[in-house]
Each structure stands twice: as structure tokens, then as C-alpha cells.
mmCIF file of C-alpha atoms in Angstrom:
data_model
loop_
_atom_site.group_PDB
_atom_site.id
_atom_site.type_symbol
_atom_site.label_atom_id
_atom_site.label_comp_id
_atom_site.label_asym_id
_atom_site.label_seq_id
_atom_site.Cartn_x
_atom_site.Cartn_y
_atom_site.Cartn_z
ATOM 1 C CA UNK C 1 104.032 90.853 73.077
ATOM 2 C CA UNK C 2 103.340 87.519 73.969
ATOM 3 C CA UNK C 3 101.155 87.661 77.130
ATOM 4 C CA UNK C 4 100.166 84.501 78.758
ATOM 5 C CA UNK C 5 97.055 85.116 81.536
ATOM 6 C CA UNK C 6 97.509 82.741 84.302
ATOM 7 C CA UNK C 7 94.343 81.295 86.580
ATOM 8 C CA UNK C 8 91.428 82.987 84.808
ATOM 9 C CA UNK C 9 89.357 79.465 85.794
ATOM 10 C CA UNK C 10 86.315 80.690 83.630
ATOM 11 C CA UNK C 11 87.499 82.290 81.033
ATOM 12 C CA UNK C 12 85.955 85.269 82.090
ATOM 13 C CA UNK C 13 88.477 88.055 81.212
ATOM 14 C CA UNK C 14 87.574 87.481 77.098
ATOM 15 C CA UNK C 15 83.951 88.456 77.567
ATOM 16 C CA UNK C 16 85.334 91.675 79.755
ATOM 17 C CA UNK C 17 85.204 95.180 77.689
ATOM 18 C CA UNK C 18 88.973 95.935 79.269
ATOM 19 C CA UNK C 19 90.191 92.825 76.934
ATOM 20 C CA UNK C 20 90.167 94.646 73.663
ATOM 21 C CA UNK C 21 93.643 96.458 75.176
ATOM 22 C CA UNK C 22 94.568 93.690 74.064
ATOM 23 C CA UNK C 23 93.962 93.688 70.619
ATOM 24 C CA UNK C 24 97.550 94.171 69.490
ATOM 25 C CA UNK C 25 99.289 90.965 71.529
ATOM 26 C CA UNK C 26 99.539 87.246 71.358
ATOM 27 C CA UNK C 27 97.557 86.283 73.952
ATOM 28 C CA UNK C 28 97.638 82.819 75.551
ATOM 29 C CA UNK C 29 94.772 82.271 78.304
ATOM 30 C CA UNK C 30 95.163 79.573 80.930
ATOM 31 C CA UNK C 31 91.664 78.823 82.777
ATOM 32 C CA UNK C 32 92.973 75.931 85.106
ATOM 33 C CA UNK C 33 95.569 75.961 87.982
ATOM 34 C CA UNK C 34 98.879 74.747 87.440
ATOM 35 C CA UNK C 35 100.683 74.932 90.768
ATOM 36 C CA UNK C 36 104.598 73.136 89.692
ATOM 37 C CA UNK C 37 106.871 75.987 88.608
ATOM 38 C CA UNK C 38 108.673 73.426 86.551
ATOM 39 C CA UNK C 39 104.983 72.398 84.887
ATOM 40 C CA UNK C 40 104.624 75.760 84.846
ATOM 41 C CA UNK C 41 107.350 77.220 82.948
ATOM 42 C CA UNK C 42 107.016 74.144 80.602
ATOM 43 C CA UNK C 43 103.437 75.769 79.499
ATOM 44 C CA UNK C 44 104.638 79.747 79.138
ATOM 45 C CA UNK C 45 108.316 79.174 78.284
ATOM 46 C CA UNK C 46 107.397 81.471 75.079
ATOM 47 C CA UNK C 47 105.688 84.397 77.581
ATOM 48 C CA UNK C 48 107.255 87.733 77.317
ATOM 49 C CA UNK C 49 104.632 88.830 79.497
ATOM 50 C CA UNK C 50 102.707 87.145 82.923
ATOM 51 C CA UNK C 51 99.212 88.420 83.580
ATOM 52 C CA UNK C 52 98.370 87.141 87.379
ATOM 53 C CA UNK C 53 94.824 86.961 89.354
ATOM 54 C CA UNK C 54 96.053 88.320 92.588
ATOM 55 C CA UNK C 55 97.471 85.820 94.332
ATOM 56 C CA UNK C 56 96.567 82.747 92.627
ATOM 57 C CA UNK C 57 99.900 81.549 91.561
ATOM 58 C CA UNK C 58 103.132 81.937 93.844
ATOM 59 C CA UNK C 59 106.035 83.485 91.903
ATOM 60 C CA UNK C 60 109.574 82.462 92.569
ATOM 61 C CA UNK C 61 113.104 81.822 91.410
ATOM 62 C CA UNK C 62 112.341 78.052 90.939
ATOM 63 C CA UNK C 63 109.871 79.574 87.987
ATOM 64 C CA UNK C 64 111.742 82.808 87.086
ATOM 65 C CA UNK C 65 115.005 81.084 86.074
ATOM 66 C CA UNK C 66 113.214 79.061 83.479
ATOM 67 C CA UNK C 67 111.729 81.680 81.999
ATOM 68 C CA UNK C 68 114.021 83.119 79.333
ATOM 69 C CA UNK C 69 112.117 85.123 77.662
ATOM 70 C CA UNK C 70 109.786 86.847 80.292
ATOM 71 C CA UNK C 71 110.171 90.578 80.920
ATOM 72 C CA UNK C 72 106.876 91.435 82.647
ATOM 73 C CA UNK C 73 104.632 90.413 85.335
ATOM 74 C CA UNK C 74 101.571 92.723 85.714
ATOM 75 C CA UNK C 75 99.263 92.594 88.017
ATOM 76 C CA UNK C 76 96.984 94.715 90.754
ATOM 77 C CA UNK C 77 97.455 95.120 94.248
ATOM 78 C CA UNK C 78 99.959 94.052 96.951
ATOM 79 C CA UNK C 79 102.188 91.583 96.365
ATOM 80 C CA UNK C 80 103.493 88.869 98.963
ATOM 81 C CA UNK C 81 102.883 86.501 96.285
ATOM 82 C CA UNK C 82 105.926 87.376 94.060
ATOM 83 C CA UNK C 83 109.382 87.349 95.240
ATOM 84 C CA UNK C 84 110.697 90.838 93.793
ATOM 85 C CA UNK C 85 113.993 90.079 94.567
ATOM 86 C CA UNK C 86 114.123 86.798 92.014
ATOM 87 C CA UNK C 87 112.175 89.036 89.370
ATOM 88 C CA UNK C 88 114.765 91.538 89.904
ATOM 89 C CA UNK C 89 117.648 88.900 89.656
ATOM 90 C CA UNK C 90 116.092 87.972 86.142
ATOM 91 C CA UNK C 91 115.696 91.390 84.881
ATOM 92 C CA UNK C 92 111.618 90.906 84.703
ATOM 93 C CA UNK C 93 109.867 93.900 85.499
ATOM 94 C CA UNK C 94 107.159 93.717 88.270
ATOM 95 C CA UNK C 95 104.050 96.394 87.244
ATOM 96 C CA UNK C 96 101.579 96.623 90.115
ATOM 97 C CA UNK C 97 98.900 99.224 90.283
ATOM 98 C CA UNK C 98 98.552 99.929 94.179
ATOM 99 C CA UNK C 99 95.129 102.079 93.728
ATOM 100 C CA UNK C 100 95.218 103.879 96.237
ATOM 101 C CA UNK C 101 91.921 105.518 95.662
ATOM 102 C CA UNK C 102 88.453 103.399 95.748
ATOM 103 C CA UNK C 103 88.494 100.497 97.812
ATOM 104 C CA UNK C 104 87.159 96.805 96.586
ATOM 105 C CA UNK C 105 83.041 97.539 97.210
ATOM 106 C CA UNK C 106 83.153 94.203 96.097
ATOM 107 C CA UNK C 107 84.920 92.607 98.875
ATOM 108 C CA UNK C 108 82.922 95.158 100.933
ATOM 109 C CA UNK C 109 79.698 93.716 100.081
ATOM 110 C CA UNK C 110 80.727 90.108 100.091
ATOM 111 C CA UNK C 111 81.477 90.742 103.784
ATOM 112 C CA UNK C 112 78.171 91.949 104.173
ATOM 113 C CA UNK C 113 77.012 89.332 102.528
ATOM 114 C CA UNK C 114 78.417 86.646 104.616
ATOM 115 C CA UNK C 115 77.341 88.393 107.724
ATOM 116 C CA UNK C 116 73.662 88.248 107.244
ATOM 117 C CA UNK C 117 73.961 84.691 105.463
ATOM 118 C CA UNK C 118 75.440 83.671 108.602
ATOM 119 C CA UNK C 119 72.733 85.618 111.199
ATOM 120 C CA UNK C 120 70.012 84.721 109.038
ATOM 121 C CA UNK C 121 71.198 80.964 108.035
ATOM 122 C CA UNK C 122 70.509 81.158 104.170
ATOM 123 C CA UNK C 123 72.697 78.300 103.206
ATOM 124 C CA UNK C 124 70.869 76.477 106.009
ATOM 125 C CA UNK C 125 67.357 77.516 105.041
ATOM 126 C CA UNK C 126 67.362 77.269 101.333
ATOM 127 C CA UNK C 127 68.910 73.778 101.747
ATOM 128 C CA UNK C 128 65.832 72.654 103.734
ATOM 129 C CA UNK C 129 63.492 74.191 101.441
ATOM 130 C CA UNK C 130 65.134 72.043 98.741
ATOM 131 C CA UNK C 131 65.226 69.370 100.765
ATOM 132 C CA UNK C 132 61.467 69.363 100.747
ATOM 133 C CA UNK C 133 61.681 70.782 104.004
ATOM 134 C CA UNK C 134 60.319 73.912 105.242
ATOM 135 C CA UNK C 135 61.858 76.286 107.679
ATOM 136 C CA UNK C 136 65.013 74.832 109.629
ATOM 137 C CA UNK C 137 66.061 77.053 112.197
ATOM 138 C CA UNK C 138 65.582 80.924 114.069
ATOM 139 C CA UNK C 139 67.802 83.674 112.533
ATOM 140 C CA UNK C 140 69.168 86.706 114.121
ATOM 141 C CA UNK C 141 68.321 90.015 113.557
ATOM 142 C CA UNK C 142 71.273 92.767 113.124
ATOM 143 C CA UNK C 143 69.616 96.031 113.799
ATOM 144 C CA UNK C 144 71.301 97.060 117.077
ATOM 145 C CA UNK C 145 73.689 94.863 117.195
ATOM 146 C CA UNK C 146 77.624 95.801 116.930
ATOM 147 C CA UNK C 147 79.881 95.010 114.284
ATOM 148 C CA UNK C 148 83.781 95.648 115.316
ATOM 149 C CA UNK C 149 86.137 96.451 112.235
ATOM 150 C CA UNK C 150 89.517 95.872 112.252
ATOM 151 C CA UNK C 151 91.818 97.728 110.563
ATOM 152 C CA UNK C 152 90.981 101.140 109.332
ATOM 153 C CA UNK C 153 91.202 101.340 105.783
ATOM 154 C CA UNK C 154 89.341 101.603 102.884
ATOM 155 C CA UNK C 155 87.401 98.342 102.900
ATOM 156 C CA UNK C 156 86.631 98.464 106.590
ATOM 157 C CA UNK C 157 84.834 102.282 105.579
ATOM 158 C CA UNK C 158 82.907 100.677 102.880
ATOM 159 C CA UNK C 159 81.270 97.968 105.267
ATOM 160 C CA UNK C 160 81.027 100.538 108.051
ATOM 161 C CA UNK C 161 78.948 102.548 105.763
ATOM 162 C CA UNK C 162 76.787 99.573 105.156
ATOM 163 C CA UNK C 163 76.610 98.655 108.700
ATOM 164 C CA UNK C 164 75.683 101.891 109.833
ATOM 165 C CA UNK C 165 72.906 102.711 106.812
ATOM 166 C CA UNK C 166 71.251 99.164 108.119
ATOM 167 C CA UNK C 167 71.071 100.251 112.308
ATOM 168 C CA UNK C 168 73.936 98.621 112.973
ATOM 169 C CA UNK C 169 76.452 100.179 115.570
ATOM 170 C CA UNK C 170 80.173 100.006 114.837
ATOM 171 C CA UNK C 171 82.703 99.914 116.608
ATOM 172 C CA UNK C 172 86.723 99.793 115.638
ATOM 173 C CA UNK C 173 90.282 98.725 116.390
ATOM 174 C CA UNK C 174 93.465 99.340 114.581
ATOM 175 C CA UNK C 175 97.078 100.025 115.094
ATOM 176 C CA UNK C 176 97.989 102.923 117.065
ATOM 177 C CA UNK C 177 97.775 105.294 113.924
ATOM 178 C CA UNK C 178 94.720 103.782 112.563
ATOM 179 C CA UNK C 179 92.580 104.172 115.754
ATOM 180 C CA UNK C 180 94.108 107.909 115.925
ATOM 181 C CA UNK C 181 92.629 108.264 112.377
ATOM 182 C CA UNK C 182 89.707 106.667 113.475
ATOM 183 C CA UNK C 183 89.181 108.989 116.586
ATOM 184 C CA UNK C 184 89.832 112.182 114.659
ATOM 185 C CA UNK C 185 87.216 111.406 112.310
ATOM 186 C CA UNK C 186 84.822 110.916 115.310
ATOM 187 C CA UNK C 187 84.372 106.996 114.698
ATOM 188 C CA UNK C 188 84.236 105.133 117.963
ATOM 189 C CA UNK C 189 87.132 103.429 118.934
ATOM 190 C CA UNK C 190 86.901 100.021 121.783
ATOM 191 C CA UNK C 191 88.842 101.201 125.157
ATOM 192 C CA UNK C 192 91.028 98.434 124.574
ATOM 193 C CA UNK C 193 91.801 95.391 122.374
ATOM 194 C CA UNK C 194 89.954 92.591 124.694
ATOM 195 C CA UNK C 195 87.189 95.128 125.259
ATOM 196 C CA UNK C 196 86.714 95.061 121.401
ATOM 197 C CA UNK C 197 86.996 91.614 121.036
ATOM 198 C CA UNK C 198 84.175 90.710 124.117
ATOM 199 C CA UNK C 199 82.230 93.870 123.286
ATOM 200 C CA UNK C 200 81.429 92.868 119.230
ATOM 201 C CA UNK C 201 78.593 90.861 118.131
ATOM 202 C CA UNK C 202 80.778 90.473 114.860
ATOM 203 C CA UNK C 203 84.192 91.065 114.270
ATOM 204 C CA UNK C 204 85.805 91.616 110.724
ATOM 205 C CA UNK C 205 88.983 92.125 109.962
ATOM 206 C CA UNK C 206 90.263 94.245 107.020
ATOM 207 C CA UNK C 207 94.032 94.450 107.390
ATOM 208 C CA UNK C 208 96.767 93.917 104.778
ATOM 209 C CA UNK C 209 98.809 90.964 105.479
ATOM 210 C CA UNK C 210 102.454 91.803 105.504
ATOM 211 C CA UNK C 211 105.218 90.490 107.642
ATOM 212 C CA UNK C 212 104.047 92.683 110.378
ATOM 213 C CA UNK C 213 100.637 91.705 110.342
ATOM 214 C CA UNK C 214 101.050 88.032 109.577
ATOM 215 C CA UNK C 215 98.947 86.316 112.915
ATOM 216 C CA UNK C 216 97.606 89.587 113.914
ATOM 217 C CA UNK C 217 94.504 88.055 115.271
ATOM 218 C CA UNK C 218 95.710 85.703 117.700
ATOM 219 C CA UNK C 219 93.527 82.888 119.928
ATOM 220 C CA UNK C 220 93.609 85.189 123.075
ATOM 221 C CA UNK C 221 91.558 87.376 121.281
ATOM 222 C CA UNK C 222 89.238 84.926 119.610
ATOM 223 C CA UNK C 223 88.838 83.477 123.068
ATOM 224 C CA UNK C 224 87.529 87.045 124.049
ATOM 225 C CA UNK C 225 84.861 87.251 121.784
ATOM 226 C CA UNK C 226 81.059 86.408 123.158
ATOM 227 C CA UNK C 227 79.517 83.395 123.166
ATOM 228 C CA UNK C 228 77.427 82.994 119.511
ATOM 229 C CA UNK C 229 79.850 86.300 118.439
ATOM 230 C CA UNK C 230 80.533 86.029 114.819
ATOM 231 C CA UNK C 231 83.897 86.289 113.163
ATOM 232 C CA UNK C 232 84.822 87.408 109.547
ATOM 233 C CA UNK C 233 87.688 87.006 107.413
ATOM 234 C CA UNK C 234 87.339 88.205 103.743
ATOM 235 C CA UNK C 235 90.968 89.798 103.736
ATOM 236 C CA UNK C 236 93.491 86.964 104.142
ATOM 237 C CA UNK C 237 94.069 83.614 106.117
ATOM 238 C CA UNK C 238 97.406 84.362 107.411
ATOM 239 C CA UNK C 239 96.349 87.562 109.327
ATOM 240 C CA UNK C 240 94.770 84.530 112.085
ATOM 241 C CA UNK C 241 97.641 83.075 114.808
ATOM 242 C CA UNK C 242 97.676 79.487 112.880
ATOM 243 C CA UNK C 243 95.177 77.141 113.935
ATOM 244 C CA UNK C 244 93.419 79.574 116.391
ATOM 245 C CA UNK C 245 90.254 79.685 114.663
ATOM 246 C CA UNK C 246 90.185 76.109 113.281
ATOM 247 C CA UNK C 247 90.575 75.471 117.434
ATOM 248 C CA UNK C 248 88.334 77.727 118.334
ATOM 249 C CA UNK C 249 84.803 77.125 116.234
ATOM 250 C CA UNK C 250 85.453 73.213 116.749
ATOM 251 C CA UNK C 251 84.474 74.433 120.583
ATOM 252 C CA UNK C 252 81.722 75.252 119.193
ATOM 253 C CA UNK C 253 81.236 78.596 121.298
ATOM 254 C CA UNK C 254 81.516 81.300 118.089
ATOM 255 C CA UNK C 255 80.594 81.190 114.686
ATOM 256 C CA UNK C 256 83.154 82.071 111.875
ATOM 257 C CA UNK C 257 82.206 82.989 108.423
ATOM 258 C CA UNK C 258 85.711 82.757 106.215
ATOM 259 C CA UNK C 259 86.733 83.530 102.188
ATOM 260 C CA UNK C 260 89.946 83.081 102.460
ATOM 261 C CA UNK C 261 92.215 79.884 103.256
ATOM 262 C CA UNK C 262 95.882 78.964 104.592
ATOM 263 C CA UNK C 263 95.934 76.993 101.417
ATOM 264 C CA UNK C 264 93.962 78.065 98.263
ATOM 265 C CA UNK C 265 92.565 76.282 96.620
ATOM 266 C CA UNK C 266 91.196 74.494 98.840
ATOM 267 C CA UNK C 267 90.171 70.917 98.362
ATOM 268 C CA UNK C 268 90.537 69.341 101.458
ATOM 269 C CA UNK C 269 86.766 68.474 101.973
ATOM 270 C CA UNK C 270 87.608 67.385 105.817
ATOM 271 C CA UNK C 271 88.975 70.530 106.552
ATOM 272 C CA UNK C 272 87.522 71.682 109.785
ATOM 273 C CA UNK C 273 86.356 75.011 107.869
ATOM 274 C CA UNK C 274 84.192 73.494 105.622
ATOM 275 C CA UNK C 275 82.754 70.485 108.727
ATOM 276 C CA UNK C 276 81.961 72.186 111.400
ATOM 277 C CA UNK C 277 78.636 73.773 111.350
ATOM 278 C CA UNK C 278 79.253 76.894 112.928
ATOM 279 C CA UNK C 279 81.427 77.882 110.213
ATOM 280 C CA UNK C 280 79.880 79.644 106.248
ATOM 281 C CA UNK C 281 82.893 79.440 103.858
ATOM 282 C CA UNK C 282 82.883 80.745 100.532
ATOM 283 C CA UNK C 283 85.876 79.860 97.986
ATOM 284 C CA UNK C 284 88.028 83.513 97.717
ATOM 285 C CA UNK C 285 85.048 85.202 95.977
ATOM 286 C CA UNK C 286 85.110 88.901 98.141
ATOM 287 C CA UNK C 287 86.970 90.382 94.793
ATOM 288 C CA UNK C 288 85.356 88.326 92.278
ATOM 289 C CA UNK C 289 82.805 89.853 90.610
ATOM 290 C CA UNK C 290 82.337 90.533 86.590
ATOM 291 C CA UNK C 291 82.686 94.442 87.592
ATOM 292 C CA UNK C 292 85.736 94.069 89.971
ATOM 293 C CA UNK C 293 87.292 92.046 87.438
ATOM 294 C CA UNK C 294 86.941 95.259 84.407
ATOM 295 C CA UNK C 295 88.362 97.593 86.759
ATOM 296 C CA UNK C 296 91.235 95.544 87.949
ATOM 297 C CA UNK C 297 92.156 94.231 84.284
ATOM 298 C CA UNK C 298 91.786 97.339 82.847
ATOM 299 C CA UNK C 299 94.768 98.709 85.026
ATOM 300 C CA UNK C 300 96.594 95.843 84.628
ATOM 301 C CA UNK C 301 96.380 95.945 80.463
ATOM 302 C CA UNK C 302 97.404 99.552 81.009
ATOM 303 C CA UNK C 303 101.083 98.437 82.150
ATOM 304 C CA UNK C 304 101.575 95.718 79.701
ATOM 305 C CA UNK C 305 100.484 98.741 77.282
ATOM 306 C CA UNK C 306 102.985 100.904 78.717
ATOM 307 C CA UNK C 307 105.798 97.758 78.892
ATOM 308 C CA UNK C 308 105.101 97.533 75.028
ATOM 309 C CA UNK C 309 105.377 101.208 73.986
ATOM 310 C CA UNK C 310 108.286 101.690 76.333
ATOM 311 C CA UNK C 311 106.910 103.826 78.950
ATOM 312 C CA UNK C 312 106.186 101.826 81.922
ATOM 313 C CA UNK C 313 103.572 102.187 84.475
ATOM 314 C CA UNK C 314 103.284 100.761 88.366
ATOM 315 C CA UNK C 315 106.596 100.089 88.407
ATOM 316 C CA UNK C 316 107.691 97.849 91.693
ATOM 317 C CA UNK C 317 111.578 97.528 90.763
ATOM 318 C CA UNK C 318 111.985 100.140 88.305
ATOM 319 C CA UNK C 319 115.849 99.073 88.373
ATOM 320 C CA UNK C 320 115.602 96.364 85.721
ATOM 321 C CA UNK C 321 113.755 98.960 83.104
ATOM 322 C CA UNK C 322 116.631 100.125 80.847
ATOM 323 C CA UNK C 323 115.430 103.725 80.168
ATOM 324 C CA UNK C 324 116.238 104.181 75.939
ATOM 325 C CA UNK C 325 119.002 106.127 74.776
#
């Protein structure tokens, strides 16, 4: 087949061992960012097959219909990215491995990562030091301190593992049935939402963003949290009310520390995220690691394997595969 891989900005995927599924395609590999559908289709009008990076590239009818010749997308995770219903239109097969098994320890440990960057102000320090400065500032210490999860899903578990294994108490909020989860599996649960929000040192949020979660965390409950309280967002911009956080660090009353963007990628260098001084932002790196990116690719060569020999896997609208005779 020919498979054209969209967004892989440094060429990593080649010097991955999942690449030699390849081995039996034309492969086209596209390491910049081409954002124009009509650009777009101009470059893979010859793809059978779209690899995607998550959510990189929005996928629509405006590209779709130009796209003669393209059968497959594949790619991991969910996808509010794609619109199924134009793929479906077009007879292009969406493939999207759900793993619903280990979560992403790499996410998991890039939110760790961020919190003690932002408690003990590494950017901060190891900028003076190369400065020719010496020490800038007083860190915090996290031992005793409580970190709130939201959401209780696989992610959240990972960082509550780390949390816990580092003296940390945490403490969690969910919907209805995640916080009944949570309880049975003796995990303490905040007596209410504010009470969660006021009573965490550090608040991160691990929920999916779906319709029904889309400005989830809304500036009510930002407004709860403590004075110097520290809020985390590795999952996805659009689970924050729109401009609540932007309003609320340029108070200056919490700190934030933020992967993810309302518009990625993010160049906007006056962008109140990336000003304000209460704020660490890193540039959508929680699932980018060399590791993350085997595992991922690896199910996602699967399908275009499967696509090829007939037998698909992952299948999101199994009605356009035309079973053979």
C-alpha cells in the first residue's frame, strides 16, 4: 500500500524497531505540519493509507473528498480529531486501537515531572545557573502535601502510584461512577467538588475530552483552589471552561503547569501561557517519548497490516469494509 505518515516532526518513527512492519509498503514520511486540507491533499493525493500522530492533524470532509484513492486512516487512541461520519461518506476505513489495557506511563510521568519542576523551579534555577547566576529562588517540598486527581482512570492510577510511593497524600474526584469506583477500592474521595478543589495543594486532571466533558473544569472551581495551589493539565486543553485559566494565573494567585493548548501548535509567543510567570508549559510532550512512540506505532502498523491482507483490525466504522466473497 501506499502509506503516507503525517506529522512525525523528527523523523523519529524510521529509527523505531515497530517500522520494519513496514517493510512491504510505499511509505511516504512527512516530518513538518501542513495544516490546509487543500495543501494537504495536494501532498498525499496518491495515499491509500493515512498514518496520524494522535491528534496532530484535524481530519474532515474538506480533506476526505479530495482524496480518491485513500481507504485507511490508522491511528491509536480516541478520536475527536477525525470526523467518522465524512470517512464513512468516502468509504475510508477508520482503524483505531482503543487499548484498553496499560495506560500512557509516559504521560504519567511527564505529569510528575511537571509537578516537581514547578514546586522545585528547575526551569527557573538552571536558567540562573546559566545565567552565571547562582541560586534564584526557595522551592517547595511535596512530602505531605496533597495532590487531587481528577478523573479516575488509568493515567490518574499511574500518577497516584507515584504520588503515594513519594509521601504524597491523594486525594480524588470523578463523575458519579468514577468516585464510586474510587470508594470501593478504598481510595479517598473529597466530600464534595469545591472541597476538592480548596482542599488540593495540586490538582491534575486526567479525563477524556468528549462532548460531555468538553469545559469540565470550569473558573468556579479554579477560583476554589488555594492560594500558591498548583494546577495540571497533561490530558487536553478543552477539558478547561475557555479562558478560565488564562484569567485565572494572570491574577497571579495559583500556579498552572500545562502540555496541552486550545491551539497546537502553538506559536503565539504572547500567549498568556507561555508570559506569565506562574505558569511551566511544555509543547504536547506527556506521550512523546522514543518508548511510547514503539508501542503506539506498533499497533497502529498492525491495522494497516491487517487493511492489506484483508482482515482488518480496530475497526471504528466497520460499515465501509466490504467483507470478500
Amino acid at each position: 500500500m501506499k502509506v503516507h505518515i503525517l506529522d512525525d516532526w523528527f523523523d523519529t518513527l524510521r529509527g523505531l524497531p515497530c517500522f520494519a512492519k513496514l517493510a512491504g509498503h510505499d511509505v511516504t514520511v512527512w516530518t513538518d505540519h501542513e495544516p490546509d486540507p487543500v495543501a494537504l491533499a495536494e501532498r498525499v493525493q496518491d495515499a491509500e493509507a493515512l498514518v496520524l500522530f494522535r491528534e496532530r492533524t484535524k481530519i474532515g470532509e474538506a480533506l476526505l473528498t479530495r482524496l480518491p484513492n485513500l481507504k485507511l486512516i490508522s491511528q491509536r487512541s480516541v478520536y475527536p480529531h477525525i470526523d467518522v461520519d465524512a470517512c464513512t461518506a468516502q468509504n475510508v476505513l477508520l482503524c483505531s486501537n482503543m487499548h484498553g489495557g496499560a495506560p500512557s506511563y509516559a504521560a504519567a510521568e511527564h505529569t510528575l515531572a511537571l509537578i516537581l519542576a514547578s514546586y522545585r523551579q528547575i526551569t527557573e534555577q538552571a536558567a540562573s545557573l546559566k545565567a552565571g547566576n547562582w541560586q534564584s529562588g526557595v522551592g517547595r517540598t511535596l512530602r505531605g502535601r496533597t495532590l487531587g486527581l481528577y478523573g479516575y482512570g488509568r493515567i490518574a492510577g499511574a500518577v497516584a502510584g507515584y504520588a503515594k510511593a513519594m509521601g504524597i497524600n491523594v486525594q480524588w474526584w470523578a463523575s458519579e461512577a468514577g468516585r464510586a469506583r474510587a470508594i470501593a477500592d478504598g481510595e479517598t474521595v473529597a466530600a464534595s467538588r469545591e472541597a476538592f478543589f480548596n482542599g488540593s495543594d495540586v490538582v491534575s486532571v486526567h479525563v477524556r475530552l468528549k462532548p460531555e466533558t468538553r469545559g469540565l473544569i470550569t473558573a468556579d472551581d479554579l477560583a476554589a483552589m488555594a492560594p500558591r495551589a498548583l494546577f495540571v493539565n497533561t490530558s487536553r486543553s478543552g477539558l478547561v471552561a475557555p479562558g478560565a485559566l488564562e484569567a485565572e494565573v494572570a491574577r497571579g494567585r495559583i500556579h498552572a503547569a500545562v502540555d496541552v493548548f486550545d491551539q497546537e501548535p502553538l506559536t503565539d509567543t504572547n500567549n498568556i501561557l507561555l508570559t506569565q510567570p506562574n505558569v511551566l508549559a511544555t509543547p504536547h510532550i506527556g506521550y512523546v517519548t522514543e518508548d511510547e512512540f514503539d508501542l503506539q506505532f506498533s499497533d497502529i502498523f498492525d491495522q494497516i497490516n491487517a487493511y492489506a491482507e484483508g482482515v482488518p483490525i480496530h475497526m471504528i466504522n466497520p460499515q465501509v469494509f466490504e467483507q470478500p466473497a
